[in-house]
XYZ file of C-alpha atoms in Angstrom:
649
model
C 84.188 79.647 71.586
C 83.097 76.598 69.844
C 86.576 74.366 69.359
C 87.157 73.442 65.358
C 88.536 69.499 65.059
C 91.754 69.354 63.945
C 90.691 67.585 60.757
C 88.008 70.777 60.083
C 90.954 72.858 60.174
C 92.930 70.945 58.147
C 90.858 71.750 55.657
C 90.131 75.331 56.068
C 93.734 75.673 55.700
C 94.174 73.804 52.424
C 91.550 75.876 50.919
C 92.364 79.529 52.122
C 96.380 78.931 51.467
C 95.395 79.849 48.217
C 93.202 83.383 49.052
C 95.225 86.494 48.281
C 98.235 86.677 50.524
C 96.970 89.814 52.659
C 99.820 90.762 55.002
C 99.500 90.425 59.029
C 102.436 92.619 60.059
C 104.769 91.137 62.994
C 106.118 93.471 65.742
C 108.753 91.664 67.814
C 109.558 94.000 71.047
C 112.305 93.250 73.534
C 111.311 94.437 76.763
C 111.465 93.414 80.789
C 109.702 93.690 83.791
C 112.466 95.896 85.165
C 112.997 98.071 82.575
C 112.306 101.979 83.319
C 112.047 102.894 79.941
C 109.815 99.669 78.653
C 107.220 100.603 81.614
C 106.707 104.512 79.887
C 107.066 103.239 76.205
C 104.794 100.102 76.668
C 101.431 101.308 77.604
C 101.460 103.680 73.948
C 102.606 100.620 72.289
C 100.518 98.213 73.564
C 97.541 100.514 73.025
C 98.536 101.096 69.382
C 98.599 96.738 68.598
C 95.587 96.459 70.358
C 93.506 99.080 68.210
C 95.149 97.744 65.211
C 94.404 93.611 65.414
C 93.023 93.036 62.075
C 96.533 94.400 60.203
C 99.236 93.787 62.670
C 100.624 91.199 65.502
C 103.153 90.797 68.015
C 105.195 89.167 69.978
C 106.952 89.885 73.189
C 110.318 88.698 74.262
C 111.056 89.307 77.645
C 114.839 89.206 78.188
C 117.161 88.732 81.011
C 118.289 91.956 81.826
C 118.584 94.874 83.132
C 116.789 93.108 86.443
C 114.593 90.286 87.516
C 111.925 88.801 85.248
C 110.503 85.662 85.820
C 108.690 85.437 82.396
C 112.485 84.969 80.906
C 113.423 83.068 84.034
C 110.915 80.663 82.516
C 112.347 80.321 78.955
C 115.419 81.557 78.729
C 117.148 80.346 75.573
C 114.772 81.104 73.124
C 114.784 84.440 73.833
C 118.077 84.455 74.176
C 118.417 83.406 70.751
C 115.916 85.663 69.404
C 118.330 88.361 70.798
C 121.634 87.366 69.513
C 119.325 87.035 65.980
C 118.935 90.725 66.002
C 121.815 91.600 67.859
C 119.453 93.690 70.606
C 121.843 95.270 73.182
C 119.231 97.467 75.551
C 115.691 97.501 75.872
C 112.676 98.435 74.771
C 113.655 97.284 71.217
C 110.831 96.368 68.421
C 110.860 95.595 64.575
C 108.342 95.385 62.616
C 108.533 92.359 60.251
C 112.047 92.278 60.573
C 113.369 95.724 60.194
C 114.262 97.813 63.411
C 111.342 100.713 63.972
C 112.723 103.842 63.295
C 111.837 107.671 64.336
C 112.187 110.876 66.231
C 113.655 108.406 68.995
C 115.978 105.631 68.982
C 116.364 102.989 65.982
C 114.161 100.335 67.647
C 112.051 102.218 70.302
C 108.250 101.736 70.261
C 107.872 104.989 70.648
C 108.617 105.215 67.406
C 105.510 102.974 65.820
C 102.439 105.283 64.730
C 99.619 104.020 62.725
C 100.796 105.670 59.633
C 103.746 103.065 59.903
C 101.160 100.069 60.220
C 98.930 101.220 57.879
C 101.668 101.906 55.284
C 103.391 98.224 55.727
C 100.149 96.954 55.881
C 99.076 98.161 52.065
C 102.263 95.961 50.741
C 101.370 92.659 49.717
C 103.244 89.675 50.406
C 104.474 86.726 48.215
C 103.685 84.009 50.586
C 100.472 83.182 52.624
C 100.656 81.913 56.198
C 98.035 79.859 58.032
C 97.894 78.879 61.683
C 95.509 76.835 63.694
C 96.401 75.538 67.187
C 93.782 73.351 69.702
C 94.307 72.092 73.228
C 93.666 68.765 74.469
C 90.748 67.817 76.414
C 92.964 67.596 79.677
C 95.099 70.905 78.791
C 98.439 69.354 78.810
C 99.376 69.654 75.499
C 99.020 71.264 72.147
C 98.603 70.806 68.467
C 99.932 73.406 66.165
C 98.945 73.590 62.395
C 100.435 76.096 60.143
C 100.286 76.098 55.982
C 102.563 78.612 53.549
C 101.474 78.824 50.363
C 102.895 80.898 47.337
C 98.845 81.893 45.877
C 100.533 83.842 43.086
C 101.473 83.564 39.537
C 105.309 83.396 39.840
C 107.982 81.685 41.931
C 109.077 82.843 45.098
C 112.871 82.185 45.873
C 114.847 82.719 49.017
C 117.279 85.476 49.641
C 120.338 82.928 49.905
C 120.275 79.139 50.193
C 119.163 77.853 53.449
C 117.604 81.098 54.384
C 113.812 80.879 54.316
C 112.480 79.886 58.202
C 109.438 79.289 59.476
C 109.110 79.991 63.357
C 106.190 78.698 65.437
C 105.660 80.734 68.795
C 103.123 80.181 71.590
C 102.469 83.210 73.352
C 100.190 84.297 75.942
C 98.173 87.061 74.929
C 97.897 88.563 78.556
C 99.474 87.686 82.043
C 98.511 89.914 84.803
C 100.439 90.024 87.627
C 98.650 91.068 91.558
C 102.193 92.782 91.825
C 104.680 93.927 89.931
C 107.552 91.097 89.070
C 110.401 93.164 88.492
C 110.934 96.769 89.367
C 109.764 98.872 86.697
C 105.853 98.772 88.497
C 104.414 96.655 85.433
C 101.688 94.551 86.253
C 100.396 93.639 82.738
C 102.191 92.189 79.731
C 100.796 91.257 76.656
C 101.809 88.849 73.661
C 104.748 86.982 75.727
C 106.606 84.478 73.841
C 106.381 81.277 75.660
C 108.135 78.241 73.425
C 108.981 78.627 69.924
C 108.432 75.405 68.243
C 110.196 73.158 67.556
C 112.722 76.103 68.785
C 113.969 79.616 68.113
C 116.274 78.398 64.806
C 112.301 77.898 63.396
C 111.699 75.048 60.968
C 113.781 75.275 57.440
C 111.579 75.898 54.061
C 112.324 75.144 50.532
C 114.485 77.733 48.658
C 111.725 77.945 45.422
C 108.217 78.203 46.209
C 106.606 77.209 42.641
C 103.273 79.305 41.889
C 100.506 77.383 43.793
C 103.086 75.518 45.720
C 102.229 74.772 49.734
C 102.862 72.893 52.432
C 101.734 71.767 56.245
C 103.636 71.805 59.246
C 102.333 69.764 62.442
C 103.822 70.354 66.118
C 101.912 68.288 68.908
C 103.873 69.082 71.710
C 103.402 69.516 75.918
C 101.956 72.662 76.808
C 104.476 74.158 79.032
C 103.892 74.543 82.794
C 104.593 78.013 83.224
C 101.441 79.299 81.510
C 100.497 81.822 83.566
C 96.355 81.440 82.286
C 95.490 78.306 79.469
C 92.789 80.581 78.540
C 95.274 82.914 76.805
C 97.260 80.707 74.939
C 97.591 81.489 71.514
C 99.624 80.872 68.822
C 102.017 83.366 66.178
C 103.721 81.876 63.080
C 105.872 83.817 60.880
C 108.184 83.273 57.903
C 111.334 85.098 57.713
C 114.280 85.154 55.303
C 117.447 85.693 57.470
C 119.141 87.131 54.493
C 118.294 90.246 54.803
C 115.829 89.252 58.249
C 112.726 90.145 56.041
C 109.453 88.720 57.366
C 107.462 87.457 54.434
C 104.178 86.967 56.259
C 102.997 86.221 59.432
C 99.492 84.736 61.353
C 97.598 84.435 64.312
C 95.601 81.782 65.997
C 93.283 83.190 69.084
C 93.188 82.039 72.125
C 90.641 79.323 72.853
C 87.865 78.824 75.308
C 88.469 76.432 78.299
C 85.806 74.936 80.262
C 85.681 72.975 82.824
C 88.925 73.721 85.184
C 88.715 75.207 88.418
C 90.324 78.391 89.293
C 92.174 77.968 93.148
C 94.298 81.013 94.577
C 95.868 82.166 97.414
C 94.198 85.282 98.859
C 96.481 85.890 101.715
C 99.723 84.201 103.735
C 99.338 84.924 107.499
C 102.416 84.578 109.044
C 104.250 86.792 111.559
C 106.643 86.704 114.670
C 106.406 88.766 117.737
C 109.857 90.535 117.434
C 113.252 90.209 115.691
C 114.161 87.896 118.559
C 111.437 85.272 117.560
C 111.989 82.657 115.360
C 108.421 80.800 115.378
C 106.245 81.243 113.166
C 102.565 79.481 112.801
C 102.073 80.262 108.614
C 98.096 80.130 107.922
C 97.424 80.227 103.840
C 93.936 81.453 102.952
C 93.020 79.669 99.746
C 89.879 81.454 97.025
C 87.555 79.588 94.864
C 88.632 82.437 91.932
C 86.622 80.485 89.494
C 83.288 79.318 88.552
C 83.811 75.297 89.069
C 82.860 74.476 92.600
C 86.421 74.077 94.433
C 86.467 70.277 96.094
C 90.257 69.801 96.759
C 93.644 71.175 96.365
C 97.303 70.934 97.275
C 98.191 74.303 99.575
C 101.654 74.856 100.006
C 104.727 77.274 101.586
C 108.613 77.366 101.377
C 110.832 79.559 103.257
C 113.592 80.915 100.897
C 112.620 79.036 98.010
C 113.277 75.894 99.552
C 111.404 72.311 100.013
C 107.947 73.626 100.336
C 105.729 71.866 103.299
C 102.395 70.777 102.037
C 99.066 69.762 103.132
C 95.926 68.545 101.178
C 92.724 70.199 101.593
C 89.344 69.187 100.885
C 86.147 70.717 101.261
C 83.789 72.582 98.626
C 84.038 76.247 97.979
C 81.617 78.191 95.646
C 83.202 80.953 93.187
C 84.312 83.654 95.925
C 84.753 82.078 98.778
C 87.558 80.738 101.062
C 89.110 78.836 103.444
C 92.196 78.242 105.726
C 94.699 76.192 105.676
C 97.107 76.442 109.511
C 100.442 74.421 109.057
C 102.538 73.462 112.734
C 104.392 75.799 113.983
C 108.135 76.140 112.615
C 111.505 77.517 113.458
C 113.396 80.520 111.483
C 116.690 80.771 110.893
C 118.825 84.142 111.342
C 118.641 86.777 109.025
C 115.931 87.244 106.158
C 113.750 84.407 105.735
C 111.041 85.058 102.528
C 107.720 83.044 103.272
C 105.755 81.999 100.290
C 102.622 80.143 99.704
C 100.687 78.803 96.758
C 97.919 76.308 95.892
C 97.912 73.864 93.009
C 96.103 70.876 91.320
C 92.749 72.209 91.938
C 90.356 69.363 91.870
C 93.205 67.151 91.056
C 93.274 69.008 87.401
C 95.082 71.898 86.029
C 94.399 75.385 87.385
C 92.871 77.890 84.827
C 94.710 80.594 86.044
C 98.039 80.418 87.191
C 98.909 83.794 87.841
C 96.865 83.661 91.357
C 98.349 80.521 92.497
C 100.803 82.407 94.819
C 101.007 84.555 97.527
C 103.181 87.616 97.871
C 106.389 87.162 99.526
C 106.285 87.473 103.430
C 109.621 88.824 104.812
C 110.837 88.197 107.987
C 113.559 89.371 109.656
C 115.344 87.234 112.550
C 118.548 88.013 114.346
C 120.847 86.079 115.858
C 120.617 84.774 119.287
C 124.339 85.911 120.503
C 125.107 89.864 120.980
C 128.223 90.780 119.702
C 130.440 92.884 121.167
C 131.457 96.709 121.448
C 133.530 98.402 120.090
C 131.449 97.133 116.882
C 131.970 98.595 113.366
C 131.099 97.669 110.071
C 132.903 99.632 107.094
C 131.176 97.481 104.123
C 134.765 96.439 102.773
C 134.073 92.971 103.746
C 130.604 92.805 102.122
C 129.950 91.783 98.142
C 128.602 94.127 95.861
C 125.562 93.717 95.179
C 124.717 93.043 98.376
C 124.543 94.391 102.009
C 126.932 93.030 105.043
C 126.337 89.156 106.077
C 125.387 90.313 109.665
C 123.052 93.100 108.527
C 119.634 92.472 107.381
C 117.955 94.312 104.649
C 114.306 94.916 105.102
C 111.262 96.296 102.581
C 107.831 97.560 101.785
C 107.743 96.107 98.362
C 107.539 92.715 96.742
C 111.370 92.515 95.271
C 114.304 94.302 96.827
C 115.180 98.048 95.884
C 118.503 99.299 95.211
C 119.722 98.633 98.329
C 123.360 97.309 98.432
C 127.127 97.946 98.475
C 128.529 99.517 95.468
C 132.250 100.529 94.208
C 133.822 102.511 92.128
C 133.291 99.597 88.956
C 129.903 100.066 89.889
C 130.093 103.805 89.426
C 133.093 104.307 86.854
C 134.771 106.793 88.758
C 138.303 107.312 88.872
C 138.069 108.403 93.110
C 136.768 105.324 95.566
C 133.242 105.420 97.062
C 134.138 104.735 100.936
C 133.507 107.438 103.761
C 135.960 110.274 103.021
C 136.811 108.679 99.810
C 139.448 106.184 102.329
C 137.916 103.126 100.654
C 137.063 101.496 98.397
C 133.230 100.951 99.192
C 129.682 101.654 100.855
C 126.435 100.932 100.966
C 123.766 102.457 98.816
C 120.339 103.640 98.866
C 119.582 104.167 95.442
C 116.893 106.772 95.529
C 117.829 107.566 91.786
C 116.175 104.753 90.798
C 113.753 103.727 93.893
C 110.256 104.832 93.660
C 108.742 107.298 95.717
C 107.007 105.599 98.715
C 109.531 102.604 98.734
C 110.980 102.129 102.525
C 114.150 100.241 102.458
C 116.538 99.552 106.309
C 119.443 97.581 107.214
C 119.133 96.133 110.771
C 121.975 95.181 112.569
C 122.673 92.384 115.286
C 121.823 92.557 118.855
C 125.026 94.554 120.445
C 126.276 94.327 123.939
C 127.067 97.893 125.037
C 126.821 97.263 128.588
C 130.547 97.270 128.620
C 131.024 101.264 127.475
C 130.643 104.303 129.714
C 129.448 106.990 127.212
C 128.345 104.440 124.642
C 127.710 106.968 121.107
C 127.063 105.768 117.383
C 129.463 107.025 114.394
C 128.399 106.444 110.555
C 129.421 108.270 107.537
C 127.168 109.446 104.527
C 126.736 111.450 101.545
C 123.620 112.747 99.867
C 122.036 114.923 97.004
C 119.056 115.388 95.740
C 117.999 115.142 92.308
C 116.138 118.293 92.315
C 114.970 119.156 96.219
C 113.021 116.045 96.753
C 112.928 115.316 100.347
C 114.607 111.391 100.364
C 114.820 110.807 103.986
C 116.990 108.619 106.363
C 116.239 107.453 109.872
C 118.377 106.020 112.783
C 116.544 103.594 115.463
C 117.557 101.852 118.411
C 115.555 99.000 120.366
C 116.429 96.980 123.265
C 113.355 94.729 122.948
C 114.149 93.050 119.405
C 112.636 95.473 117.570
C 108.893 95.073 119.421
C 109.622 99.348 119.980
C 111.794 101.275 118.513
C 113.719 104.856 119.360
C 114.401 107.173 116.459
C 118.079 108.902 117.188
C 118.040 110.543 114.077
C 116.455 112.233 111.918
C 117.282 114.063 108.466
C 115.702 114.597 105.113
C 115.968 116.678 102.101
C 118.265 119.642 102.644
C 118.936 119.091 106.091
C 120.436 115.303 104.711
C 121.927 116.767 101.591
C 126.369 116.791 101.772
C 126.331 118.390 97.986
C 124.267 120.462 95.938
C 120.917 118.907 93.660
C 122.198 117.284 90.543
C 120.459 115.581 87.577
C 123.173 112.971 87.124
C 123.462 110.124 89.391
C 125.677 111.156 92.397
C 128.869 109.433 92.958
C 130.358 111.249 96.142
C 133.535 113.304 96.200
C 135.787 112.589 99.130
C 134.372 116.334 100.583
C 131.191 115.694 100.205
C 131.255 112.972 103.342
C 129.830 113.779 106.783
C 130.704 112.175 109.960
C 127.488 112.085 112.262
C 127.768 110.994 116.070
C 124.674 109.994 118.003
C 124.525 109.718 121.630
C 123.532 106.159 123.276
C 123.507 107.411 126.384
C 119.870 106.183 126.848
C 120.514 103.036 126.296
C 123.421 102.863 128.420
C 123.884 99.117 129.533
C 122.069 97.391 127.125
C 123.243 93.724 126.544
C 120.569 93.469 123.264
C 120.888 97.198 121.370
C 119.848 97.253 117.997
C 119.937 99.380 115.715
C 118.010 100.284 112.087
C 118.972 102.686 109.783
C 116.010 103.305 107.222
C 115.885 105.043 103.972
C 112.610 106.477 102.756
C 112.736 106.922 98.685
C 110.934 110.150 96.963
C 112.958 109.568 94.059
C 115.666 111.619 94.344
C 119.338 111.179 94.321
C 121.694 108.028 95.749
C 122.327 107.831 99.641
C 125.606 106.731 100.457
C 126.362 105.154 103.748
C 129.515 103.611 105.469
C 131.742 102.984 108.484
C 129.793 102.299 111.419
C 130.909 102.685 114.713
C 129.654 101.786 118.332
C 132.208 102.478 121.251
C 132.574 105.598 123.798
C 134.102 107.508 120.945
C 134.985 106.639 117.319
C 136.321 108.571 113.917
C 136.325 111.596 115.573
C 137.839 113.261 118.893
C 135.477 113.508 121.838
C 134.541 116.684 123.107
C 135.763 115.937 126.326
C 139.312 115.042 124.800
C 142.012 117.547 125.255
C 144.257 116.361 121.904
C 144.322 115.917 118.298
C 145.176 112.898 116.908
C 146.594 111.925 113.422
C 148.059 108.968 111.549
C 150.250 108.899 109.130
C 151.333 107.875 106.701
C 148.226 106.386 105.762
C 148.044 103.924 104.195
C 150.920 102.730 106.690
C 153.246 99.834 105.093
C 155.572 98.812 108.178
C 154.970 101.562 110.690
C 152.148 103.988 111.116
C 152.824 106.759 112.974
C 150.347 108.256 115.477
C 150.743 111.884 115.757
C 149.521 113.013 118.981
C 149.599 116.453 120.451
C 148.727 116.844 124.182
C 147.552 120.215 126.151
C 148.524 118.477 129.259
C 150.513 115.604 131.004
C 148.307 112.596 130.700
C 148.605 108.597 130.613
C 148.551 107.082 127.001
C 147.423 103.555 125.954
C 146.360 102.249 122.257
C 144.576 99.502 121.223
C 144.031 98.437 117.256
C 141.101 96.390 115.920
C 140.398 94.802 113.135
C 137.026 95.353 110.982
C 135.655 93.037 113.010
C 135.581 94.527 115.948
C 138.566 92.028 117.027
C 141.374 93.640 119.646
C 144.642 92.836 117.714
C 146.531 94.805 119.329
C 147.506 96.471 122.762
C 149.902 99.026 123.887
C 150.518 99.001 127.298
C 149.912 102.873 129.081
C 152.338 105.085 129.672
C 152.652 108.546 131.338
C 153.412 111.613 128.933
C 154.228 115.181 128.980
C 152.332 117.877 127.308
C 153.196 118.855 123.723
C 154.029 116.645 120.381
C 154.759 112.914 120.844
C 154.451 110.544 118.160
C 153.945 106.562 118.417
C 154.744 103.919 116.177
C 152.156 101.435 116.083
C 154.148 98.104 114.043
C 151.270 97.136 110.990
C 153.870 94.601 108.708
C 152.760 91.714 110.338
C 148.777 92.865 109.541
C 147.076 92.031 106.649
C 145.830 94.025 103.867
C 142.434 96.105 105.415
C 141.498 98.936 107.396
C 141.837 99.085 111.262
C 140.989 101.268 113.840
C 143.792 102.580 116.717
C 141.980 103.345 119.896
C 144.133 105.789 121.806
C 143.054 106.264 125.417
C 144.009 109.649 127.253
C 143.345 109.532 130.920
C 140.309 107.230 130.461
C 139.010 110.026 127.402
C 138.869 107.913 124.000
C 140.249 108.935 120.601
C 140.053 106.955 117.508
C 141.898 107.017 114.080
C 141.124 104.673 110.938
C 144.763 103.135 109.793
C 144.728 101.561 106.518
C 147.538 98.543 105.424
C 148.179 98.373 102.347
C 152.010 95.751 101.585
């Protein structure tokens, strides 16, 4: 496209302000890259704009929640503003010129927007005429912005109130295509995204009376901001509104224009990987793409590890539109837990890049655990853990871009009256959200290296719950390695019906304190293993939620041992002073208890004593103890019981 001077457009302005004041009608949708509902409404929508270009425009806010969205991590506050404006409280929500969309569905849902709607606002003249004209500078840095209003008719116009009448100046980008979805509802595409509002989102004040004939200029020469995704879709929207009554008089549109000249660098891949959980060296190679048609000379290749200083290298060399090259960086160390590589290339040929949106790689995740096995008897009951997240010493594992629903939840989370713990005995667990993770999705939780080398009939104990939404077959998975995950051993197995505690259910399930299983899983196998670990995997088909808690490693835990020839119960529970372990021996046998904490800590030890057969019950003193739950460890003749105590002062 041939570029207009600013002066030439000056002038093309001051003649056509005075043209009949045809109506471009404004659609302003709320959405966000993980929003369900904007990711079914939005393809109808955008279809519907995009047939209709000559009579209607739009603009896109993307806001902060329900999830992650780095188009409003980018400009925050003017959307933010544009939201408090209209008072939007859930998305997808649109207007058109000012006035929420209304329908069959929801007030505000583009579902709701047919062409009978466009076409009929359309048809209405308006009383003011808007002009806009916008051109880059030669080195793409900045922008110009030129809009005229104009009153072309007969009579005065007048504002709704005093103080009312706004003009608002928005760059947009008409389309920014993602290689992978940003947020969670699997959008790629977006269209019309508001990227500054000039000179912000309070727009520029206008004169109360607009005399017949009367106009006036506006000029904005501003930076162009660095988060454009592609500088050749930068366009520009002005609008005049009267926040009276949040009218939109007119509005206008000023196309994107052709850029020539910049090279187009991306990242094609990020090679890095480790040999096992146990390693922590990694050698990252980035390959970099000539994705343009300027000959690629240089560039500025790049990676961080969890989003911190990234390590850089300059590269030279000269690359014809398609092909690559590979930049190695030295060899560096991981630290525990989840470490997300990224890599991206920038300042191709020492200029701007004409595409932003290939600049990075997808995120590499890899896992390392820690270099010290802890000790059995190891549990984890997720009371310790935030919500929103999983337990410090687990790590969480994916097969997509951005974490699924994956994390420890509560009753706030839920609403319920009843806690979410194993057996409904506390107050949390973890979550696989399979109500709201896609099909496909694989999501684990790997724990530390454990020393069982110390346990004679080593088993695992963990709790769940589980429906399905309507028989899909969500599955879960228990592994074991002793080689840092270079093999693994699946121990269990379950999916569907066989996994299911409760009935299908439409509703997301919150789990009754019945509807718990306690599953034990022999580690015989792996009997004196100094480096167990183990994974516990959840494969999505979009069912119903996964509940998970109170792990247990030891010769016997939450439940009585086959072997064991007693019952065992506490009470009361939760114990303030005293808890009382009610025992009940078939036969004379020798008697010794031991209490730990969550941590797997021995607090406590009761030395062994010989008893008869029949009804004996043992005080085990918990006033001293904080607030938590602990587990008593009552051994019988060598045989191992366990029963969960909870304090509570």
């Amino acid at each position: 496209m041939k570029k207009l001077t600013l002066a030439v457009a000056l002038m093309i302005l001051g003649t056509s302000a005075f043209a009949q004041a045809t109506r471009l009608v404004l659609f302003e949708e709320f959405t966000q890259a993980s929003c369900g509902p904007c990711a079914s409404q939005n393809p109808a929508f955008n279809t519907l704009l995009q047939s209709n270009t000559t009579k209607a425009i739009s603009i896109k806010y993307q806001t902060s929640w329900p999830g992650v969205d780095p188009m409003n991590a980018a400009n925050p506050t003017d959307v933010a503003t544009r939201v408090s404006y209209y008072g939007v409280n859930g998305v997808p929500w649109t207007s058109m010129d000012g006035v929420a969309a209304t329908g069959s569905a929801y007030a505000g849902a583009p579902a709701n927007v047919n062409q009978n709607m466009i076409d009929t606002r359309y048809a209405v003249s308006s009383p003011l005429s808007v002009s806009v004209y916008h051109q880059l500078n030669a080195t793409y840095d900045s922008i110009q912005v030129v809009v005229s209003v104009s009153n072309p008719g007969t009579s005065a116009v007048t504002s709704g109130s005093t103080g009312s009448l706004k003009l608002h100046t928005v760059i947009v980008e008409e389309q920014i295509n993602y290689p992978t979805a940003p947020g969670s509802n699997g959008e790629t595409d977006f269209y019309s995204v508001m990227r500054k509002m000039l000179p912000n989102a309070s727009g520029t004040p206008l004169a109360d009376t607009w005399a017949a004939g009367a106009s006036q200029s506006f000029s904005f020469n501003v930076a162009l901001p660095t988060y454009i995704a592609n500088l050749g879709e930068v366009a520009v929207v002005a609008f005049v509104q009267d926040n009276s009554n949040k009218d939109v008089k007119n509005a206008a549109y000023s196309a994107p224009q052709a850029v020539s000249g910049l090279a187009d660098a991306g990242v094609s891949a990020l090679n890095a990987s480790t040999s096992g959980l146990c390693d922590a060296n990694v050698t990252p190679s980035v390959v970099i793409e000539n994705a343009g048609s300027v000959t690629l000379t240089s560039a500025t290749v790049s990676y961080s590890v969890n989003g911190g200083t990234p390590v850089s290298q300059s590269w030279t060399g000269n690359l014809t539109t398609g092909q690559t090259a590979t930049v190695t960086f030295p060899q560096t160390t991981l630290s525990g837990g989840t470490n997300s590589l990224v890599a991206t290339v920038s300042s191709p040929n020492g200029s701007g890049d004409y595409n932003g949106m290939n600049n990075s790689s997808a995120p590499v995740n890899i896992a390392v655990l820690g270099s010290t096995p802890q000790p059995s008897p190891k549990t984890e009951d997720m009371e310790g853990a935030a919500i929103g997240s999983v337990p410090s010493d687990m790590i969480l594992q994916f097969n997509t871009p951005t974490a699924p629903r994956v994390y420890v939840v509560d009753k706030s989370v839920a609403g319920t009256s009843y806690e979410l713990g194993g057996w409904g005995q506390s107050a949390k667990s973890l979550r696989w959200d399979y109500y709201a993770i896609p099909a496909g999705v694989v999501a684990s939780v790997t724990t530390q290296k454990i020393n069982i080398s110390t346990l004679t009939a080593p088993k695992l104990y963990f709790q769940h719950a589980y429906c399905s939404y309507a028989g899909e077959a969500d599955a879960f998975k228990v592994f074991a390695s002793t080689d840092c995950g270079v093999t693994w051993t699946n121990i269990f197995d379950k999916s569907g019906a066989t996994l299911a505690t409760s009935g299908n259910q439409t509703a997301r399930f919150y789990p009754q304190a019945s509807q718990w299983v306690t599953n034990q899983v022999s580690l015989a196998q792996f009997s004196g293993a100094t480096d167990l670990v183990i994974k516990f995997e959840g494969t999505s088909q979009y069912g119903n939620s996964l509940y998970f808690d109170n792990i247990w490693v030891s010769n016997n835990a939450l439940g009585v041992d086959e072997q064991a020839s007693a019952s065992l119960v506490a009470f009361p529970n939760p114990a303030n002073t005293v808890a009382n372990l009610d025992l009940n021996l078939n036969q004379e046998a020798s008697v010794a208890i031991a209490v730990y904490n969550i941590a797997g800590q021995q607090i406590m030890n009761i030395p062994a004593e010989v008893m008869a057969a029949g009804q004996h019950v043992m005080e085990v003193p918990v006033a001293a103890l904080p607030n938590g739950l602990y587990t008593a460890q009552v051994s019988i003749d060598g045989a191992i019981q366990t029963v969960r105590i909870s304090v509570a002062h």
